[in-house]
Coordinates of C-alpha atoms in Angstrom, one line a residue:
X1 CA -150.4 120.2 -15.1
X2 CA -148.2 119.2 -17.9
X3 CA -146.7 122.6 -20.2
X4 CA -146.6 121.7 -23.9
X5 CA -144.8 123.9 -25.6
X6 CA -144.0 123.5 -29.1
X7 CA -141.0 125.5 -28.6
X8 CA -138.5 126.9 -26.3
X9 CA -138.8 130.5 -24.8
X10 CA -137.1 132.5 -28.1
X11 CA -137.7 130.2 -30.0
X12 CA -140.9 129.4 -32.4
X13 CA -140.3 132.7 -34.7
X14 CA -143.1 133.1 -36.5
X15 CA -142.1 135.4 -38.6
X16 CA -138.9 133.7 -40.3
X17 CA -140.1 130.0 -40.3
X18 CA -139.4 130.9 -44.3
X19 CA -137.8 133.2 -46.2
X20 CA -139.2 134.1 -48.8
X21 CA -137.0 133.8 -52.2
X22 CA -134.8 136.3 -54.1
X23 CA -137.5 137.7 -56.4
X24 CA -140.7 137.9 -53.8
X25 CA -141.4 141.4 -52.9
X26 CA -141.7 140.5 -49.5
X27 CA -137.7 138.5 -49.7
X28 CA -135.2 141.0 -47.4
X29 CA -133.8 142.1 -51.2
X30 CA -136.7 143.0 -52.7
X31 CA -138.3 144.5 -49.2
X32 CA -135.0 146.5 -48.7
X33 CA -135.8 148.2 -52.1
X34 CA -139.5 149.5 -51.5
X35 CA -138.2 150.2 -48.1
X36 CA -135.5 153.0 -49.4
X37 CA -139.2 154.5 -52.0
X38 CA -140.6 155.0 -48.5
X39 CA -138.5 156.8 -46.6
X40 CA -138.6 159.1 -49.8
X41 CA -142.1 159.6 -50.1
X42 CA -145.5 158.1 -48.2
X43 CA -147.4 156.5 -50.9
X44 CA -150.4 155.9 -49.9
X45 CA -151.9 152.1 -49.1
X46 CA -148.0 150.9 -50.4
X47 CA -147.6 147.4 -49.9
X48 CA -146.0 145.9 -49.1
X49 CA -146.5 147.0 -45.4
X50 CA -143.9 147.8 -42.9
X51 CA -144.3 147.7 -38.8
X52 CA -141.2 148.7 -37.6
X53 CA -139.8 147.3 -33.8
X54 CA -137.5 150.1 -31.8
X55 CA -135.3 149.5 -29.1
X56 CA -133.7 151.3 -26.8
X57 CA -129.9 150.1 -25.1
X58 CA -131.4 146.4 -26.0
X59 CA -135.0 146.5 -24.7
X60 CA -137.6 146.1 -26.8
X61 CA -140.7 148.9 -27.1
X62 CA -143.8 146.7 -25.7
X63 CA -147.1 148.0 -25.1
X64 CA -149.4 146.2 -22.0
X65 CA -153.6 145.7 -22.2
X66 CA -155.5 143.5 -19.0
X67 CA -157.8 141.2 -21.0
X68 CA -160.4 138.5 -20.3
X69 CA -162.7 138.4 -17.2
X70 CA -160.5 137.1 -14.6
X71 CA -158.6 141.3 -15.9
X72 CA -155.0 139.1 -16.5
X73 CA -152.3 141.2 -18.0
X74 CA -150.3 140.8 -20.8
X75 CA -147.5 142.5 -23.2
X76 CA -147.7 143.3 -26.8
X77 CA -144.5 144.5 -28.6
X78 CA -144.9 148.3 -30.1
X79 CA -144.9 147.3 -33.5
X80 CA -145.4 151.4 -35.3
X81 CA -145.4 152.0 -39.2
X82 CA -142.8 153.4 -41.1
X83 CA -144.1 156.3 -41.4
X84 CA -144.7 157.1 -37.7
X85 CA -141.0 155.7 -36.9
X86 CA -139.6 158.0 -39.2
X87 CA -142.1 161.1 -37.6
X88 CA -141.2 160.4 -34.2
X89 CA -137.8 160.9 -34.9
X90 CA -138.2 163.4 -37.8
X91 CA -138.7 165.5 -34.1
X92 CA -135.4 164.8 -32.2
X93 CA -134.4 166.2 -35.1
X94 CA -133.1 162.5 -36.7
X95 CA -133.7 161.2 -40.2
X96 CA -134.7 157.8 -40.5
X97 CA -132.5 156.3 -43.8
X98 CA -132.5 152.4 -44.5
X99 CA -129.1 152.0 -43.5
X100 CA -130.3 151.4 -40.1
X101 CA -133.2 149.4 -39.9
X102 CA -132.8 145.5 -39.8
X103 CA -134.9 143.2 -41.9
X104 CA -136.3 140.0 -39.2
X105 CA -138.8 138.9 -41.2
X106 CA -142.1 138.8 -42.5
X107 CA -145.9 138.0 -43.0
X108 CA -147.3 136.9 -46.2
X109 CA -150.7 136.2 -45.0
X110 CA -150.9 140.0 -43.8
X111 CA -148.4 141.4 -46.9
X112 CA -146.4 142.5 -43.5
X113 CA -142.7 142.7 -43.5
X114 CA -141.7 143.6 -40.3
X115 CA -138.1 145.6 -39.3
X116 CA -135.7 147.0 -36.5
X117 CA -134.4 149.7 -35.5
X118 CA -132.0 150.4 -32.8
X119 CA -132.6 153.9 -31.1
X120 CA -130.6 154.1 -28.5
X121 CA -129.6 157.5 -28.6
X122 CA -133.1 158.9 -29.2
X123 CA -133.7 159.8 -25.6
X124 CA -136.3 161.9 -26.8
X125 CA -138.7 159.3 -27.7
X126 CA -138.8 158.0 -24.6
X127 CA -141.3 160.7 -23.2
X128 CA -143.1 160.7 -26.7
X129 CA -143.9 156.7 -26.5
X130 CA -144.3 156.9 -23.5
X131 CA -147.3 159.7 -23.9
X132 CA -149.4 157.2 -26.1
X133 CA -148.5 154.2 -23.4
X134 CA -145.4 152.8 -24.9
X135 CA -142.3 152.3 -22.8
X136 CA -138.8 150.1 -23.4
X137 CA -139.0 147.3 -21.0
X138 CA -136.6 144.8 -20.2
X139 CA -136.3 141.5 -23.1
X140 CA -135.6 139.5 -19.1
X141 CA -138.6 141.1 -17.5
X142 CA -141.1 140.2 -21.4
X143 CA -139.5 136.7 -20.5
X144 CA -140.6 136.1 -17.1
X145 CA -144.1 137.7 -18.3
X146 CA -145.1 135.7 -20.9
X147 CA -147.6 133.0 -20.4
X148 CA -146.6 130.1 -21.9
X149 CA -150.0 129.0 -23.0
X150 CA -150.6 131.7 -25.4
X151 CA -149.0 130.7 -28.2
X152 CA -149.3 134.4 -30.5
X153 CA -147.0 135.8 -27.3
X154 CA -144.9 132.8 -27.4
X155 CA -144.4 134.5 -30.9
X156 CA -143.5 137.5 -30.2
X157 CA -140.9 136.0 -27.3
X158 CA -138.9 135.3 -30.1
X159 CA -140.0 138.1 -32.5
X160 CA -137.9 140.5 -29.8
X161 CA -135.0 137.8 -28.6
X162 CA -133.9 136.9 -32.9
X163 CA -134.3 141.5 -32.6
X164 CA -132.6 142.7 -30.2
X165 CA -129.9 139.2 -30.4
X166 CA -129.6 140.9 -34.1
X167 CA -129.3 144.7 -33.3
X168 CA -126.4 144.0 -29.9
X169 CA -124.6 142.1 -32.9
X170 CA -124.7 145.2 -35.1
X171 CA -123.2 147.5 -32.5
X172 CA -120.3 145.2 -31.8
X173 CA -120.1 144.7 -35.8
X174 CA -119.2 148.7 -36.7
X175 CA -115.6 147.8 -37.3
X176 CA -114.1 145.2 -39.2
X177 CA -112.0 142.5 -37.2
X178 CA -109.3 141.7 -40.3
X179 CA -108.7 145.8 -41.0
X180 CA -109.8 148.0 -38.6
X181 CA -111.9 149.4 -41.5
X182 CA -115.7 150.8 -41.1
X183 CA -118.4 147.6 -42.0
X184 CA -122.0 148.9 -43.7
X185 CA -125.1 146.5 -44.0
X186 CA -126.0 144.7 -46.4
X187 CA -128.7 142.6 -47.0
X188 CA -131.2 144.6 -45.6
X189 CA -129.3 143.7 -42.2
X190 CA -129.0 140.3 -42.0
X191 CA -124.9 140.9 -42.8
X192 CA -122.1 143.0 -42.9
X193 CA -119.6 144.0 -44.8
X194 CA -115.5 145.6 -44.6
X195 CA -116.4 149.2 -46.2
X196 CA -112.7 148.9 -47.4
X197 CA -112.0 147.8 -50.8
X198 CA -109.1 145.6 -50.2
X199 CA -110.3 143.9 -47.7
X200 CA -114.3 143.9 -47.9
X201 CA -114.9 141.0 -45.7
X202 CA -118.3 139.6 -45.2
X203 CA -119.6 138.9 -41.8
X204 CA -122.4 137.4 -40.2
X205 CA -124.4 137.5 -37.1
X206 CA -122.7 135.4 -34.1
X207 CA -124.1 132.7 -32.3
X208 CA -122.2 131.2 -29.0
X209 CA -122.6 127.8 -28.3
X210 CA -123.5 126.8 -24.6
X211 CA -124.0 122.9 -23.7
X212 CA -126.4 122.9 -20.4
X213 CA -126.9 119.7 -18.5
X214 CA -128.5 117.4 -16.1
X215 CA -126.0 115.0 -14.8
X216 CA -127.7 111.9 -13.2
X217 CA -126.7 109.7 -11.3
X218 CA -128.3 106.2 -11.7
X219 CA -127.8 104.2 -9.0
X220 CA -129.1 106.3 -6.2
X221 CA -131.8 108.8 -8.0
X222 CA -130.1 111.5 -7.9
X223 CA -129.4 114.9 -10.1
X224 CA -126.5 117.1 -10.0
X225 CA -127.2 120.6 -9.1
X226 CA -125.2 123.7 -8.6
X227 CA -125.7 127.1 -7.7
X228 CA -123.6 130.1 -9.4
X229 CA -122.8 133.5 -6.5
X230 CA -125.6 135.6 -8.0
X231 CA -128.1 133.6 -7.6
X232 CA -130.6 134.7 -5.7
X233 CA -131.0 132.5 -2.6
X234 CA -132.1 128.7 -2.8
X235 CA -131.8 128.9 -6.4
X236 CA -130.9 125.8 -7.9
X237 CA -129.5 125.0 -11.7
X238 CA -128.1 122.7 -14.0
X239 CA -124.8 122.8 -14.7
X240 CA -123.8 124.9 -18.2
X241 CA -120.8 126.3 -20.4
X242 CA -119.5 127.5 -23.4
X243 CA -118.3 124.6 -25.5
X244 CA -114.7 125.0 -27.6
X245 CA -112.8 125.3 -31.0
X246 CA -112.4 121.7 -31.6
X247 CA -114.8 120.1 -29.3
X248 CA -118.1 118.5 -29.5
X249 CA -120.9 118.5 -27.6
X250 CA -120.7 115.9 -25.7
X251 CA -117.3 116.6 -25.2
X252 CA -118.1 119.7 -23.3
X253 CA -120.6 118.3 -21.4
X254 CA -117.9 116.0 -19.9
X255 CA -115.0 118.5 -19.5
X256 CA -117.1 122.0 -18.0
X257 CA -118.6 118.8 -15.9
X258 CA -114.8 117.7 -14.4
X259 CA -113.8 121.4 -14.5
X260 CA -116.5 122.4 -12.3
X261 CA -116.9 119.9 -10.4
X262 CA -114.6 116.6 -10.9
X263 CA -117.5 114.7 -11.6
X264 CA -116.5 112.0 -14.3
X265 CA -119.1 111.4 -17.4
X266 CA -120.0 109.0 -19.3
X267 CA -123.0 108.3 -21.5
X268 CA -124.6 111.6 -23.1
X269 CA -128.3 111.9 -23.9
X270 CA -129.5 115.1 -26.2
X271 CA -132.8 116.5 -24.6
X272 CA -133.6 120.5 -26.9
X273 CA -132.3 123.6 -27.9
X274 CA -132.8 127.0 -27.1
X275 CA -131.7 130.2 -28.6
X276 CA -130.9 132.2 -25.5
X277 CA -130.8 135.9 -26.7
X278 CA -130.9 137.7 -23.2
X279 CA -127.3 137.4 -21.8
X280 CA -124.5 140.4 -21.7
X281 CA -124.6 142.9 -24.9
X282 CA -121.4 141.0 -25.2
X283 CA -122.7 137.8 -25.9
X284 CA -125.5 139.3 -28.5
X285 CA -127.3 135.3 -29.1
X286 CA -126.5 132.3 -27.4
X287 CA -127.3 128.6 -28.4
X288 CA -128.2 126.5 -25.2
X289 CA -128.2 123.2 -25.9
X290 CA -129.5 120.7 -23.8
X291 CA -128.1 117.1 -22.1
X292 CA -129.0 114.4 -19.9
X293 CA -125.3 113.2 -18.5
X294 CA -125.1 110.3 -16.9
X295 CA -122.7 109.8 -13.9
X296 CA -119.2 107.7 -13.9
X297 CA -118.0 108.9 -10.1
X298 CA -119.8 110.5 -7.8
X299 CA -116.9 113.0 -5.8
X300 CA -118.3 116.6 -6.4
X301 CA -115.4 118.7 -5.8
X302 CA -116.6 121.9 -6.5
X303 CA -114.5 124.6 -8.2
X304 CA -114.9 128.1 -6.6
X305 CA -113.7 130.1 -8.7
X306 CA -117.0 129.0 -11.5
X307 CA -119.3 128.1 -8.2
X308 CA -120.1 128.7 -5.8
X309 CA -122.2 125.5 -4.3
X310 CA -122.7 122.4 -6.0
X311 CA -125.1 119.2 -5.0
X312 CA -126.7 115.8 -5.4
X313 CA -130.3 115.8 -4.7
X314 CA -132.7 113.1 -4.2
X315 CA -135.8 112.8 -7.2
X316 CA -137.9 112.7 -3.9
X317 CA -137.0 115.9 -3.1
X318 CA -136.3 117.3 -6.3
X319 CA -140.2 116.6 -7.1
X320 CA -141.6 118.8 -3.8
X321 CA -139.5 121.5 -4.8
X322 CA -141.4 121.9 -8.5
X323 CA -144.6 121.0 -6.9
X324 CA -144.6 124.6 -4.5
X325 CA -143.9 126.2 -6.6
X326 CA -145.8 128.2 -8.4
X327 CA -144.6 129.6 -11.4
X328 CA -148.0 130.5 -13.4
X329 CA -148.3 133.2 -10.4
X330 CA -144.5 134.3 -10.6
X331 CA -145.8 135.2 -13.9
X332 CA -148.7 137.1 -13.2
X333 CA -147.2 139.2 -11.0
X334 CA -143.9 140.2 -13.0
X335 CA -147.2 141.3 -16.7
X336 CA -148.6 143.1 -13.7
X337 CA -145.5 145.0 -13.0
X338 CA -145.5 145.4 -16.5
X339 CA -148.4 146.7 -16.8
X340 CA -147.7 149.5 -14.5
X341 CA -144.0 149.7 -15.5
X342 CA -146.7 151.2 -19.5
X343 CA -148.6 153.3 -17.1
X344 CA -145.5 155.7 -15.8
X345 CA -145.8 154.2 -12.8
X346 CA -143.0 152.2 -12.7
X347 CA -139.9 152.3 -14.4
X348 CA -138.2 149.1 -13.0
X349 CA -138.3 146.1 -11.2
X350 CA -135.6 144.2 -9.5
X351 CA -135.8 141.3 -11.5
X352 CA -134.9 138.6 -7.6
X353 CA -138.5 139.1 -6.9
X354 CA -139.4 137.6 -10.6
X355 CA -138.2 134.0 -9.0
X356 CA -139.9 134.8 -5.5
X357 CA -142.5 131.7 -7.1
X358 CA -144.0 130.0 -3.7
X359 CA -146.5 130.6 -1.8
X360 CA -146.7 130.0 2.2
X361 CA -143.8 128.5 3.6
X362 CA -140.3 128.8 2.2
X363 CA -139.2 125.6 0.4
X364 CA -135.7 124.4 0.5
X365 CA -135.3 125.2 -2.9
X366 CA -136.6 125.7 -6.6
X367 CA -135.1 126.3 -10.1
X368 CA -135.4 128.2 -13.4
X369 CA -139.0 128.8 -14.7
X370 CA -140.3 127.7 -17.7
X371 CA -138.7 129.7 -19.5
X372 CA -135.9 128.2 -19.0
X373 CA -134.5 124.9 -20.5
X374 CA -132.9 123.5 -17.3
X375 CA -136.5 123.5 -15.3
X376 CA -137.3 121.1 -18.5
X377 CA -134.2 119.6 -18.0
X378 CA -135.2 119.0 -14.2
X379 CA -138.7 118.4 -14.1
X380 CA -138.5 116.0 -17.6
X381 CA -135.4 114.2 -15.6
X382 CA -138.2 114.0 -11.9
X383 CA -141.4 112.8 -13.6
X384 CA -140.1 111.2 -16.8
X385 CA -141.4 107.5 -14.7
X386 CA -144.9 108.8 -13.8
X387 CA -147.5 108.6 -16.4
X388 CA -148.6 111.4 -17.9
X389 CA -152.2 110.7 -18.0
X390 CA -151.5 110.5 -14.1
X391 CA -148.9 113.4 -13.1
X392 CA -148.5 113.1 -9.5
X393 CA -147.7 116.8 -8.4
X394 CA -149.6 120.0 -7.5
X395 CA -151.7 121.3 -10.3
X396 CA -149.0 124.9 -10.2
X397 CA -146.1 122.0 -11.0
X398 CA -145.9 123.1 -14.7
X399 CA -144.0 119.5 -15.4
X400 CA -143.2 118.7 -19.8
X401 CA -141.8 115.5 -21.3
X402 CA -138.6 114.5 -24.0
X403 CA -141.2 114.7 -26.8
X404 CA -142.3 118.4 -26.1
X405 CA -139.8 120.6 -26.7
X406 CA -138.9 122.6 -24.2
X407 CA -136.9 126.0 -22.4
X408 CA -132.4 127.2 -20.1
X409 CA -130.1 130.2 -18.2
X410 CA -126.9 131.3 -20.2
X411 CA -123.8 129.6 -17.8
X412 CA -122.0 132.6 -17.0
X413 CA -124.0 136.0 -17.8

């Protein structure tokens, strides 16, 4: 079965596709003025409607449900109204201020503006929200639990990723890197500025670009896959690394490949890109830029400080590994766990279980799931010579084509 994705996981955010003009009631500046008014008083039938997504320690608030005749579990972001958010925090002795809220975007057709707020310091909120079947869930867990066939769920995941990246950046940029004074939010939290009258340096959200590449041996029909020591057993993926200042994307691909494996790369071909807001909090949002890289040398010399191993794998072996992987089963299993977490039955989970995607006899290797650009680089190469109407893989195999945007994992997160 082919997965035709309109966008990667964390891309395709439905509330930031178009930023309203300055004087539009839904624009950041206009919405911020309305926000200040609504915080001072709670007018009936206020317009626009404000919805708030709380985060705790990088985890968005979520709820869950089981729908359909097949009892399919699904999750949803835990949006709460501005008055409810103000009330919940008030019960914890905290006054909600306009500067604690970060503008996320809007939906003009629904007259709604969306905000995020970090409530990491308010421990009393957990039982209060838990009693209403809400819980704070790791974004990586929600990523694995997202049904990639559900455009609405993919949109919610993108919103959550955008919100987490902004809030983590706010947490990291509390002080000016130029003079050391405190920073203050501006433009409804979309940027910050130094509070010193002598400095007033403007600070914008941070994005860290990363190249991720599938290195290909054309002559022998093989691809170079690698393992990091933190990977679960038998998991292999693409090479990846951060771009250095003054370096082009293509140069970064060649340098990282040579540094980590000793392989010389010639031609570099762009594939797609993916936001990746689930790395460490010190790197709020990476931008994974995917490439196919064609090897000019074949002898592998692994840098053991970077990788545990790197090996050439034939197209046939890669196809076999893709064919036995049950990514849909892994997704539904994780979604069911989110349901249990929101019921208060299960407090957490091991990500290693999320990646246990084989059934029956264990395959010698497997790859990141369809939420990751690495998966799509690998599967695009593996099935590039299979007609779109004649995919020979098992129906559990989510292949994709270069005409579709695809999904990635972080280099060293």
